[in-house]
Coordinates of C-alpha atoms in Angstrom, one line a residue:
X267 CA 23.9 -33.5 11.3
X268 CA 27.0 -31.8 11.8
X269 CA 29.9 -34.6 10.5
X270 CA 33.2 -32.0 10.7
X271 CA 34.5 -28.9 12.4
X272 CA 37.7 -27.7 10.8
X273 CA 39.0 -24.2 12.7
X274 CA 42.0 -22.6 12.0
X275 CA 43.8 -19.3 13.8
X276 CA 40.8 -18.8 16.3
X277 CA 42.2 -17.1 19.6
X278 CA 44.2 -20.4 21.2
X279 CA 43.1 -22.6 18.6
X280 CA 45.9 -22.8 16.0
X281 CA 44.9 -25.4 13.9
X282 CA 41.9 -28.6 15.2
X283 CA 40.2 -30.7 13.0
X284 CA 37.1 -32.6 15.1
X285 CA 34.6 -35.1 13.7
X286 CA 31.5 -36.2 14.5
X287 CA 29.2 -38.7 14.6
X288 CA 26.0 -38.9 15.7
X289 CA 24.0 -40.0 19.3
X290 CA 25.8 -38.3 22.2
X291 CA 28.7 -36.9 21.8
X292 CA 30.6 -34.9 25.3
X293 CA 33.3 -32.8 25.6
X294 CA 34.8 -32.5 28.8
X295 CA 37.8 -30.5 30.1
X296 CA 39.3 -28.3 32.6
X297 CA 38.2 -24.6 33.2
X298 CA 39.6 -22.3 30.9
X299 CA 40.5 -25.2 28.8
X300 CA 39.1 -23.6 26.2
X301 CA 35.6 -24.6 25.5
X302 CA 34.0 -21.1 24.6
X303 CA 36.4 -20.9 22.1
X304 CA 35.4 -24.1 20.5
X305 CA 31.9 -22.9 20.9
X306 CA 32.7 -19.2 19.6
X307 CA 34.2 -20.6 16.5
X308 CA 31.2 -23.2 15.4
X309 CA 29.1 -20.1 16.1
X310 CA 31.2 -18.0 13.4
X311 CA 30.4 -20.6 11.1
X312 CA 26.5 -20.3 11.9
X313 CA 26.9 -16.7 11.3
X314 CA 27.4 -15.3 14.6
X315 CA 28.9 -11.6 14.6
X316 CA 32.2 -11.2 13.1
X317 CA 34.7 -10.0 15.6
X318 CA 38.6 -9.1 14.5
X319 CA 39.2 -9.9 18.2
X320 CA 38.8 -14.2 17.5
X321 CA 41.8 -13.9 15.4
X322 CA 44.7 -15.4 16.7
X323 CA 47.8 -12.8 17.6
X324 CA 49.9 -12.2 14.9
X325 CA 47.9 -14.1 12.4
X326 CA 46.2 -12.1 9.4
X327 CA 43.1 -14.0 9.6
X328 CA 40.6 -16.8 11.1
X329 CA 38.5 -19.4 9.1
X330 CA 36.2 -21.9 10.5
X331 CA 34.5 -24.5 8.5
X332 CA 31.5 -26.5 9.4
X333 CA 30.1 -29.8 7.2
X334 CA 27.2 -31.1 7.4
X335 CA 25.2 -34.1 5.8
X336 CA 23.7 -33.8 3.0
X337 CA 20.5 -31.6 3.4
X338 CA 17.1 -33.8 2.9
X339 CA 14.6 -32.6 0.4
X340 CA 12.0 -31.3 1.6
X341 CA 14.2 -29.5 4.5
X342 CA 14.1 -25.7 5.7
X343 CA 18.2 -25.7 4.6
X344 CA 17.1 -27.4 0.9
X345 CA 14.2 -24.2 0.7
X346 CA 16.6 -21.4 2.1
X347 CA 19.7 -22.7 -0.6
X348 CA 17.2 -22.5 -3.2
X349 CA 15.7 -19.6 -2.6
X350 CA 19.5 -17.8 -2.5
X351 CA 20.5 -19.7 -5.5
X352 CA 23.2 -21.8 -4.1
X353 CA 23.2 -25.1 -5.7
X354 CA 24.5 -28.4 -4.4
X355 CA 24.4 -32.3 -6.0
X356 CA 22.0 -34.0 -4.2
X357 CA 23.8 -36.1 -1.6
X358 CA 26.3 -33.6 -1.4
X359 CA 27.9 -32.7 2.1
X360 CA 26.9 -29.2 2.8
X361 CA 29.9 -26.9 4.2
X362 CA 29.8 -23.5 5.6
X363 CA 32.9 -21.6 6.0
X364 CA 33.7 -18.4 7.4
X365 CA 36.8 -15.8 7.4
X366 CA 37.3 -13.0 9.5
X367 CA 40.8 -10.8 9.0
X368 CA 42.2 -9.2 11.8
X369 CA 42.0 -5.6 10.0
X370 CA 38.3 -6.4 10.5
X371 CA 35.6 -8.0 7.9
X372 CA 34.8 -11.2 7.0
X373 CA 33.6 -13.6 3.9
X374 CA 31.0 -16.7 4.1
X375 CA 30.8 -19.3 1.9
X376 CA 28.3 -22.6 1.2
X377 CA 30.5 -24.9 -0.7
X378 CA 32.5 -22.4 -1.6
X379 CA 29.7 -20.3 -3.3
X380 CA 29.8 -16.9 -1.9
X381 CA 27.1 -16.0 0.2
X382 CA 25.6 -13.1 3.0
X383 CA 26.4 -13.3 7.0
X384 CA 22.4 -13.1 7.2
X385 CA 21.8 -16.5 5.1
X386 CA 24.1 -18.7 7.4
X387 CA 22.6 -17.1 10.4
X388 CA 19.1 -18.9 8.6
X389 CA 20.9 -22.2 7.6
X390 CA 22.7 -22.2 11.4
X391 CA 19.2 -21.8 13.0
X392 CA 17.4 -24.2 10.5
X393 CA 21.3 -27.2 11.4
X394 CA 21.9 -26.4 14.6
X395 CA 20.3 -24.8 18.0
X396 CA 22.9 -23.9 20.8
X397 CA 21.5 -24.0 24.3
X398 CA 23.3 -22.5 27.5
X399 CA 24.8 -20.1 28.4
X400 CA 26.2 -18.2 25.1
X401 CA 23.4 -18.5 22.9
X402 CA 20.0 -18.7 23.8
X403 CA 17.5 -19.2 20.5
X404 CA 16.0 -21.7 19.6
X405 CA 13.0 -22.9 21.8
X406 CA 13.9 -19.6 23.9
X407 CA 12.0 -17.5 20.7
X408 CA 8.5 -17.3 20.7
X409 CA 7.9 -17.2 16.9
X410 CA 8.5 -21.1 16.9
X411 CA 6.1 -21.7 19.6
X412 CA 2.7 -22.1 17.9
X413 CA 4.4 -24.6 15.7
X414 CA 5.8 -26.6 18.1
X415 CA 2.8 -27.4 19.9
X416 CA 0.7 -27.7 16.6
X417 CA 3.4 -30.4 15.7
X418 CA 3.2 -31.6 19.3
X419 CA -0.8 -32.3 19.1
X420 CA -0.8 -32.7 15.3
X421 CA -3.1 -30.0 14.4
X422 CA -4.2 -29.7 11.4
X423 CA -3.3 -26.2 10.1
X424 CA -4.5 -27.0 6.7
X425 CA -8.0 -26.3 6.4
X426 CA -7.8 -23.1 8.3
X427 CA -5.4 -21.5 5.9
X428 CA -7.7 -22.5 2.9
X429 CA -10.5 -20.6 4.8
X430 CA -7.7 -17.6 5.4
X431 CA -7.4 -17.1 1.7
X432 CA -10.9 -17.8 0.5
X433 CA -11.8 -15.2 2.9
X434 CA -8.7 -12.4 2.6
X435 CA -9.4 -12.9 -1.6
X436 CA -13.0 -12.2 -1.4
X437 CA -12.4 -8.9 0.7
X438 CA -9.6 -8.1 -2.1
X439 CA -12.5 -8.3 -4.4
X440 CA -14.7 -6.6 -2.6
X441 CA -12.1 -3.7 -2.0
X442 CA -11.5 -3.7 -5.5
X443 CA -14.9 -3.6 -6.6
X444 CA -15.6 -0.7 -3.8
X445 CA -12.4 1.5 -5.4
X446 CA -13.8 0.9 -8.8
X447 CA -17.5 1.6 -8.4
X448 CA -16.1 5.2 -6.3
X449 CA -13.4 5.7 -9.3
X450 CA -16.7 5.2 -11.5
X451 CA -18.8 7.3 -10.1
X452 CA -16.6 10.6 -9.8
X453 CA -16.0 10.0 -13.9
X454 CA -19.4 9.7 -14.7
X455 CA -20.4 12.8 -16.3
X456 CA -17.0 12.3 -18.7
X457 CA -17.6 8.6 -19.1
X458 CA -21.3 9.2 -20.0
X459 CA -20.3 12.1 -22.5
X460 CA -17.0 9.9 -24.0
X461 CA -19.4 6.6 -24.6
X462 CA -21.9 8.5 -26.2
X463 CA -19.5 10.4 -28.7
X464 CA -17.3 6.8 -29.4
X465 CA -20.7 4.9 -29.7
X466 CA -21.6 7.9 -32.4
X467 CA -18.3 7.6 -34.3
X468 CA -18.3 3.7 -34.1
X469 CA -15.0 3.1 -34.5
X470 CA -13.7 -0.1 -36.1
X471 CA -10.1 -2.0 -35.2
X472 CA -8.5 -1.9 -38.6
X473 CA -10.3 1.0 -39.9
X474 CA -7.6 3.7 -40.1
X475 CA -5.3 1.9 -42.3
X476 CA -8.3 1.0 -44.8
X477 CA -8.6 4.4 -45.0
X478 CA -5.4 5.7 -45.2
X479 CA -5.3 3.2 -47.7
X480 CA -8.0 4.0 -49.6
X481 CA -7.3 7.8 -49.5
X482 CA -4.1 7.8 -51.0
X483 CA -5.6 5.7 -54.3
X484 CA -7.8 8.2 -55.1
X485 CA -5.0 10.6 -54.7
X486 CA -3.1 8.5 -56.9
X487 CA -6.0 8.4 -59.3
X488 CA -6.6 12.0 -59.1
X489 CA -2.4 12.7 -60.6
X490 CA -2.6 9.8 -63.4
X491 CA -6.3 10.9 -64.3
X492 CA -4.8 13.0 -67.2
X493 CA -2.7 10.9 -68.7
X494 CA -5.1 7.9 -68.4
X495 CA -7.4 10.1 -70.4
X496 CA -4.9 10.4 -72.9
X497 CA -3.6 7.1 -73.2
X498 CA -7.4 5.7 -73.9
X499 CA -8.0 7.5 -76.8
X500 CA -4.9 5.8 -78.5
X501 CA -7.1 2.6 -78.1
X502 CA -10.5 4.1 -78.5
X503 CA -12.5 5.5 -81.5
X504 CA -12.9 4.1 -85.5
X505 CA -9.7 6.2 -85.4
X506 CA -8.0 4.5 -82.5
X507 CA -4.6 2.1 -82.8
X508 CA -6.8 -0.8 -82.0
X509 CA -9.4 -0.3 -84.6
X510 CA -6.6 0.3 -87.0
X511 CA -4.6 -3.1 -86.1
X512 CA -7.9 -4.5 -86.7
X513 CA -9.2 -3.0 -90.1
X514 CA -5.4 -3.9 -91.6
X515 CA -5.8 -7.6 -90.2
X516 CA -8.8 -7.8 -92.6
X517 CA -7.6 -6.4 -95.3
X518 CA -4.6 -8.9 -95.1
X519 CA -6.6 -11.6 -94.4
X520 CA -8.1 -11.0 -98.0
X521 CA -5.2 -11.3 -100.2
X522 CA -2.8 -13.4 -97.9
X523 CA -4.1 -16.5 -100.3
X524 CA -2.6 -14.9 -103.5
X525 CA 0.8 -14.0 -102.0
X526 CA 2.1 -16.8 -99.2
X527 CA 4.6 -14.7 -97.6
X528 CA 1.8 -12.5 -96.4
X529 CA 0.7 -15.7 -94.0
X530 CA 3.6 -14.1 -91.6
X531 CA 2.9 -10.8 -91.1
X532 CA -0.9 -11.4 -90.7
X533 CA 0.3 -13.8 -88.1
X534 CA 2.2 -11.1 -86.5
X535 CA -0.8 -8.4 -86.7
X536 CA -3.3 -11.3 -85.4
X537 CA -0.8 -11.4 -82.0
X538 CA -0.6 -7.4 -82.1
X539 CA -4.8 -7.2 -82.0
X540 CA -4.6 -9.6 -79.4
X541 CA -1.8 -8.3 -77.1
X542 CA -3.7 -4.3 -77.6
X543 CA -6.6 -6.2 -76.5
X544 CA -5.6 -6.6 -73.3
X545 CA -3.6 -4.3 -72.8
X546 CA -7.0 -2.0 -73.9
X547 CA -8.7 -4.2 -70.7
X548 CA -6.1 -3.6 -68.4
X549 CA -6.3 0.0 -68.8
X550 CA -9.8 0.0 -68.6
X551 CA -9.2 -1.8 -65.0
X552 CA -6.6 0.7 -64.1
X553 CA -8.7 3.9 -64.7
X554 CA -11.5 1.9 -63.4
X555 CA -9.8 1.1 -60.2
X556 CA -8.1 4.6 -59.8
X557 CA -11.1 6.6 -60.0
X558 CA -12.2 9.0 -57.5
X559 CA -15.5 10.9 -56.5
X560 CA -13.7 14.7 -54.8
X561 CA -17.0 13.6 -52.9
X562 CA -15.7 10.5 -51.5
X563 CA -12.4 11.8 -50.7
X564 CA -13.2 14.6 -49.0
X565 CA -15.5 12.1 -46.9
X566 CA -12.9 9.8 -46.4
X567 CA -10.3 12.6 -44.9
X568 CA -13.1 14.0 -43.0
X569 CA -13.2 10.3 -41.1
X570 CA -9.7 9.8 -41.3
X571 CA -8.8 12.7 -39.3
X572 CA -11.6 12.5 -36.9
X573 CA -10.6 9.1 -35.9
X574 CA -7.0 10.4 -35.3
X575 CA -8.1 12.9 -33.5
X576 CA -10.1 10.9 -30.9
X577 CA -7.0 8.9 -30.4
X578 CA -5.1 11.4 -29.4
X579 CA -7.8 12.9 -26.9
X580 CA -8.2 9.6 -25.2
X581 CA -4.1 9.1 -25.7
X582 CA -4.7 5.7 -27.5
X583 CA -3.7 4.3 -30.7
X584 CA -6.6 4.4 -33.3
X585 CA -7.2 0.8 -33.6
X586 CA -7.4 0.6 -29.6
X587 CA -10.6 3.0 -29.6
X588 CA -13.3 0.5 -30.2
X589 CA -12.1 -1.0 -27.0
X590 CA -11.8 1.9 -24.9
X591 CA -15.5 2.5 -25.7
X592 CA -16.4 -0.9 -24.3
X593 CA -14.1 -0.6 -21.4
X594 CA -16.1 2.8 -20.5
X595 CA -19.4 1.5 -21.5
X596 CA -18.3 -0.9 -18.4
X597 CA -17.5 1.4 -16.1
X598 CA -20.7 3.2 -16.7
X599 CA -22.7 -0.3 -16.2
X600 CA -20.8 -1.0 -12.8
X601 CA -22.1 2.5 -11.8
X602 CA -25.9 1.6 -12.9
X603 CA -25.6 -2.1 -11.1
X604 CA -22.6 -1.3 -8.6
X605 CA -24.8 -1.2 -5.5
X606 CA -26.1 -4.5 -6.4
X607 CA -23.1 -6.5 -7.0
X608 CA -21.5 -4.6 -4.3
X609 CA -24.1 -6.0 -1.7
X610 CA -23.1 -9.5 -3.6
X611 CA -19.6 -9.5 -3.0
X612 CA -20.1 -8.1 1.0
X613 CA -22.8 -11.2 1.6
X614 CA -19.7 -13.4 0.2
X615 CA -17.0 -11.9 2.3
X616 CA -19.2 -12.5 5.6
X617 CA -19.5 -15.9 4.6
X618 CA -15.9 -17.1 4.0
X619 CA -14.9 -14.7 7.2
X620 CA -17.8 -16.8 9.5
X621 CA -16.2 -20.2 8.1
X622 CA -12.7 -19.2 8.4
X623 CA -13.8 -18.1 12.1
X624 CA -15.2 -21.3 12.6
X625 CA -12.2 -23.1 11.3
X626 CA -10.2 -20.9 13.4
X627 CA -12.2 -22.0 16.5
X628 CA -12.0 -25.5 16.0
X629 CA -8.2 -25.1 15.9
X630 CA -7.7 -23.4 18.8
X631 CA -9.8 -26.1 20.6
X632 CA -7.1 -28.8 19.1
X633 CA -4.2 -26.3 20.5
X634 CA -5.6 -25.7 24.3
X635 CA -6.2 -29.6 24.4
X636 CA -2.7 -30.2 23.3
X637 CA -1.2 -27.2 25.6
X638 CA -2.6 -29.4 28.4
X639 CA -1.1 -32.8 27.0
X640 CA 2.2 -30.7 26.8
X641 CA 2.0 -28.9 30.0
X642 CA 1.7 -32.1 32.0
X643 CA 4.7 -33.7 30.2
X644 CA 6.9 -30.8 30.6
X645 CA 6.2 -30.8 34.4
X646 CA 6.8 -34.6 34.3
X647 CA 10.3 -34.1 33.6
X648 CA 11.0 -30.5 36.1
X649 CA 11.2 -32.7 39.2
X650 CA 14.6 -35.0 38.6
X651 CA 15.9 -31.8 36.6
X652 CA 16.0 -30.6 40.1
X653 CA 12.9 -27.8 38.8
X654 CA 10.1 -29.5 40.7
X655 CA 9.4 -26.2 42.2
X656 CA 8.9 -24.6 38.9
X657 CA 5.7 -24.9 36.8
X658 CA 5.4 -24.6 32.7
X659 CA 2.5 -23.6 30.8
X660 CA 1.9 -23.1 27.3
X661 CA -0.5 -20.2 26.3
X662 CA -2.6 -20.2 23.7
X663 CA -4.6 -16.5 23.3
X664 CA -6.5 -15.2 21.0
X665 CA -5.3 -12.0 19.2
X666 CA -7.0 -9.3 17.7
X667 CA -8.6 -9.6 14.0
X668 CA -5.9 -7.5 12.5
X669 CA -3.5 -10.8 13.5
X670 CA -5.3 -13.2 12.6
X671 CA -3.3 -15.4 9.8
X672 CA -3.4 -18.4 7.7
X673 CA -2.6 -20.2 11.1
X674 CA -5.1 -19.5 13.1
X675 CA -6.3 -16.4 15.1
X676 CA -3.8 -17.7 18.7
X677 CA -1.2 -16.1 20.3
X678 CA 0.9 -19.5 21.0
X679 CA 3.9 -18.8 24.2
X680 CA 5.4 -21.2 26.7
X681 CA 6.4 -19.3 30.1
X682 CA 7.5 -20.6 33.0
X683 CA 7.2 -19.8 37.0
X684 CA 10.4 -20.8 38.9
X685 CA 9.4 -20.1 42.3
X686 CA 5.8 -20.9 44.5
X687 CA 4.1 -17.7 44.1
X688 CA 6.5 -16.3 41.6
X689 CA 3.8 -15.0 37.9
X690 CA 4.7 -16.3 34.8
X691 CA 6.8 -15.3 32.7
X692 CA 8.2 -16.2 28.8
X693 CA 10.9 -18.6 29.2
X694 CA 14.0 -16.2 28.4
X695 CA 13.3 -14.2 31.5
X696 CA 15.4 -16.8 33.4
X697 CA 18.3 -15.6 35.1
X698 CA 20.2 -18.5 35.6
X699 CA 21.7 -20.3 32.4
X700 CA 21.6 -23.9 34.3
X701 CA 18.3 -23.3 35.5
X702 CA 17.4 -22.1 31.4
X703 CA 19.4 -24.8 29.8
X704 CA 17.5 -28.0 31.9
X705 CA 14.3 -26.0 31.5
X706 CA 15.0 -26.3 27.8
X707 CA 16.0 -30.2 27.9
X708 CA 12.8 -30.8 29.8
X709 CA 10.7 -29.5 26.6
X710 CA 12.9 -30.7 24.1
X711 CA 12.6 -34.2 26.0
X712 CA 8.5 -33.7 26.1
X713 CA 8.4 -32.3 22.4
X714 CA 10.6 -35.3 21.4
X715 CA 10.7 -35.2 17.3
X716 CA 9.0 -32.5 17.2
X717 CA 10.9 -30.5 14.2
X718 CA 13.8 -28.0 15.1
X719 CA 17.6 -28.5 14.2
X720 CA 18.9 -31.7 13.7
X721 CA 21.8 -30.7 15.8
X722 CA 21.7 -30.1 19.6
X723 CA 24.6 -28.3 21.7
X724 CA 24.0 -27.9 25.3
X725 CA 26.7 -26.0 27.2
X726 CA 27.3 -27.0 30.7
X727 CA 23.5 -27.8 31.4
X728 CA 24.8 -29.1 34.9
X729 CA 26.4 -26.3 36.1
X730 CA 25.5 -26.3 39.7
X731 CA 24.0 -29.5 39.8
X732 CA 25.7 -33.2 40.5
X733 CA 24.2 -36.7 42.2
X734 CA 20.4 -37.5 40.9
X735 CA 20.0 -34.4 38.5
X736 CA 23.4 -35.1 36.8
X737 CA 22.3 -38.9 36.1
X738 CA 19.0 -37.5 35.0
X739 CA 20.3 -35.2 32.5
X740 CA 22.3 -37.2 31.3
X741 CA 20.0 -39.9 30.4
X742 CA 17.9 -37.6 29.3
X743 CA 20.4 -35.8 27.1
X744 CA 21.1 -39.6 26.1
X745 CA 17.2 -40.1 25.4
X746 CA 17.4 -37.2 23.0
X747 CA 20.5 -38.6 21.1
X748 CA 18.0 -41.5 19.7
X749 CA 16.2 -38.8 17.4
X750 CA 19.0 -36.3 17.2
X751 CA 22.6 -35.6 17.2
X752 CA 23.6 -33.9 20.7
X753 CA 26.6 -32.2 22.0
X754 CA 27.3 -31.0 25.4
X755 CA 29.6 -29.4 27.1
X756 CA 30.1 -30.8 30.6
X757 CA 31.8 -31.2 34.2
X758 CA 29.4 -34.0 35.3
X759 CA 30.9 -37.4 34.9
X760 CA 27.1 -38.7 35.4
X761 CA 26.7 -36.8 32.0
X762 CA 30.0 -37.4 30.5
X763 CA 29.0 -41.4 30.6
X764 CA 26.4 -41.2 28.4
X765 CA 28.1 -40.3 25.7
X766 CA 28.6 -42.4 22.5
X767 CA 31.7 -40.0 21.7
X768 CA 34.1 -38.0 24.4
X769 CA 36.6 -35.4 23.4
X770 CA 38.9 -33.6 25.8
X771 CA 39.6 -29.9 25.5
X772 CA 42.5 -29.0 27.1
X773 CA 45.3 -26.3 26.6
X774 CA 49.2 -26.6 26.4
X775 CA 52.5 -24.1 26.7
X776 CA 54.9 -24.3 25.5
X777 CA 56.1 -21.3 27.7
X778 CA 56.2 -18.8 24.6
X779 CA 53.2 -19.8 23.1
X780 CA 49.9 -21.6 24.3
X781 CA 47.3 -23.6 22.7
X782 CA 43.9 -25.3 22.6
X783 CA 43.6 -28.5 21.3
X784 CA 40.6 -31.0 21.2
X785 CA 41.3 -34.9 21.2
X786 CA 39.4 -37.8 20.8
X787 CA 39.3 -40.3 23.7
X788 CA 40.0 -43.9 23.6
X789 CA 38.0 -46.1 25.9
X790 CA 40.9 -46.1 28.3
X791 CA 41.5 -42.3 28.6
X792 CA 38.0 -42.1 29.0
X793 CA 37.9 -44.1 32.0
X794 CA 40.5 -41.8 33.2
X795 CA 39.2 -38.2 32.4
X796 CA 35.8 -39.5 34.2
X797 CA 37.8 -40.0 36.9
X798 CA 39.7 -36.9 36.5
X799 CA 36.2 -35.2 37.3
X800 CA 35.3 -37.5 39.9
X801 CA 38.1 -36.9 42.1
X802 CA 39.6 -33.9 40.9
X803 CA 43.2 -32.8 40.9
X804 CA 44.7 -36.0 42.0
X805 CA 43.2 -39.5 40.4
X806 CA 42.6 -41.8 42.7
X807 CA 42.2 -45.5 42.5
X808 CA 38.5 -45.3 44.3
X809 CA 38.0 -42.3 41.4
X810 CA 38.9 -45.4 38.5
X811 CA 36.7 -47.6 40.1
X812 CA 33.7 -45.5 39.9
X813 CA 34.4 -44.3 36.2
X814 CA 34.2 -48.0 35.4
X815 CA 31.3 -48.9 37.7
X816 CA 29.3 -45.5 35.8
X817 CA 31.0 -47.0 32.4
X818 CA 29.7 -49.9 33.1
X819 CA 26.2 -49.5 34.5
X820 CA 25.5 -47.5 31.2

């Protein structure tokens, strides 16, 4: 619900700070008061085009700012924020402001968060829908239609999109399938000859750095052979140091009882045989562990290189080759059972398209029974709207497959025929704004809270009507108000009643410079600005009394 209207430097307006509440609010005032321009500037704030023209002479620039309560979860506003990343505290007001400098450009902002022209032209549509004759959207667009009538006769849209996407997925996997299978067989020769030669070589993940690995020991072994050689025949023989160590230790051990001292340095040889000892096994190891077979290594460079090779001929790392092999070995087998599965995934496709038709069906079944429902309420309402030569009709056609959606497979458009005789036609092919904007309360009246903005403006909806069709749209107007916040701009004091708020537009000179201002109307100066449009330039005491009988009666 729109809560405040703050407009600054915008053509007469100099300054005017409005607020709002909700029900019926009117604004009434003389012509050329001003009203357009009030109008103008909310639609700059709902993103309307920026023109350098709205800026008041000799001012560098305009701003209007619009507040709003606090969008509900759950609401188109909530979804389009998010999905721009403005954020706001829940329960916080939402405001939209707009500049526009006289040099030309302009800024918008949501709560003073930067944001495009193009998103406040969303969040206006999704807050507020203007209806007369400067801005015609809203129910006048035929995009909204199909949901309006499937809110209208609650139909269930649910179970149709479920069928849409069980269906739309199974032809993606049958296209998919069908691409793959044709891919297939043009490669089949060079898969057939690449599966073959991998399957041969049997590559292994892993098995390139075990090799790489394992070569470069036995190139290690084959340098330190030498001196490994060397080094063992130190420890080795009746000749070696070992057996040496040893022979002395037992010669020692002999005569260590007739000369104590000796006890010592057998000691020390006893720890020498031992340390050689292993040190005579940890050779052993080494050489053992270094050796090479020329054999084996010229094997294992053989395989080393071939496997490196491969990888570069199918551009993959080595360790990846084992599973190209099974991702071509795949390929191949689609080929061999493609027809097959093929046949599979076409028999499931026809399936999920027959119960999505049938889905689809039922739908439109629900939407033609509501279009009736709708169609005789709408025409309920035409007559005291002074339209009961009109007709309304709401058309539900079925489009071709290429359209059909998670929605259903209808066309969904309300047109109208103004005249006996007259075709139908969509609704904005009215000429007359009047004629268009009581056309609109009629299906806004029938469609009752059937979504759209939460905010209603309806500019001069009784232009050219008074009497009966005045009273009427006003209580209808007033009807509205119970479910939404409505504004409208008026001359009828049958209209200007109803209202649960009145402001009066009305412009002032000062003889150098002139103004529009907007003021809020007292229950008193009400009473007298309904006479003012009862009896016209000069209020007369007759005029008073029927302002306070209309007052009154409502």
């Amino acid at each position: 619900m729109l809560t405040a209207l703050s407009i600054r430097n915008v053509v007469l307006i100099e300054a005017l700070d409005l607020d709002f509440g909700s029900g019926l609010g009117v604004l009434t005032g003389e012509t050329g008061a001003g009203k357009s321009i009030l109008l103008d500037s909310l639609g700059l704030a709902l993103g309307a085009r920026a023109d350098s023209g709205l800026v008041r002479n000799g001012e560098a620039q305009a701003s209007v700012a619009a507040t709003f309560e606090a969008p509900r979860a759950g609401h188109r506003v909530t979804d389009l924020l998010a999905d721009n990343g403005i954020d706001i505290e829940p329960g916080e007001p939402l405001i939209i402001r707009r500049i526009v400098k006289a040099d030309g450009g302009s800024r918008a902002f949501v709560n003073d968060q930067a944001c495009s022209a193009a998103l406040l032209r969303d969040l206006g549509s999704a807050l507020v829908e203007i209806h007369g004759q400067h801005d015609d959207r809203g129910l006048l667009n035929p995009r909204g239609h199909r949901a309006l009538l499937d809110a209208y006769g609650r139909c269930d849209t649910g179970a149709v999109a479920q069928a849409y996407h069980a269906w739309r997925a199974a032809a993606d996997r049958l296209a998919e399938s069908r691409a793959s299978v044709e891919t297939a067989a043009r490669d089949r020769d060079y898969l057939t000859h690449a599966v073959d030669e991998l399957t041969r070589f049997a590559p292994e993940p892993g098995e390139e750095a075990t090799l790489a690995e394992e070569r470069a020991t036995m190139q290690k072994g084959a340098r330190l052979s030498d001196d490994l050689s060397a080094v063992t025949e130190c420890f080795t023989g009746s000749d070696g140091g070992l057996a040496q160590l040893r022979q002395a230790a037992r010669r020692l051990d002999r005569i260590v009882g007739e000369y104590e001292p000796l006890a010592e340095v057998l000691a020390a040889l006893d720890r020498a045989v031992i340390e050689a000892s292993e040190a005579e096994d940890r050779l052993n190891e080494a050489a053992e562990a270094l050796s090479f077979d020329p054999a084996r290594l010229d094997a294992i460079e053989t395989r080393l290189f071939d496997l490196r090779g491969l990888a570069r001929k199918h551009q993959v790392q080595p360790d990846d080759l084992a599973a190209l092999r099974d991702e071509m070995a795949a390929k191949l087998a689609a080929i061999e059972g493609g027809e097959d599965h093929l046949v599979a995934l076409e028999t499931d496709v026809k399936a999920k398209a027959a119960a999505y038709r049938e889905a689809a069906q039922s739908l439109s079944a629900e939407r033609r029974q509501a279009a009736g429902k709708l169609d005789a309420a709408v025409a309920a309402e035409l007559a005291p709207l002074k339209l009961d030569a009109a007709r309304f009709r709401t058309v539900v056609a079925p489009q071709e497959e290429w359209q059909w959606a998670p929605h259903g497979m209808d066309r969904v458009e309300f047109e109208i025929s103004t005249n006996p005789g007259a075709p139908f036609a969509p609704l904005v092919k009215i000429a007359s704004g009047g004629e268009l904007s009581r056309f609109i309360l009629a299906l806004k009246v029938a469609l009752a809270e059937q979504g759209g903005a939460d905010t209603l403006i309806f500019d001069e909806i009784d232009r050219g009507v008074g009497g009966a069709v005045a009273s009427a749209i006003g209580e209808r107007l007033s009807r509205l108000s119970r479910t939404n916040q409505i504004l409208v701009v008026t001359h009828s004091p049958q209209v200007a009643a109803r209202g649960a708020g009145h402001m009066l537009i009305a412009k002032s000179s000062d003889g150098t410079v002139t103004r529009t201002g907007v003021h809020a109307l007292s229950d008193g100066e009400r009473r007298e600005e309904i006479a003012r449009m009862l009896s016209g330039a000069e209020i007369t005491a007759e005029a008073r009394a029927q302002a306070e009988r209309l007052l009154e009666k409502l």
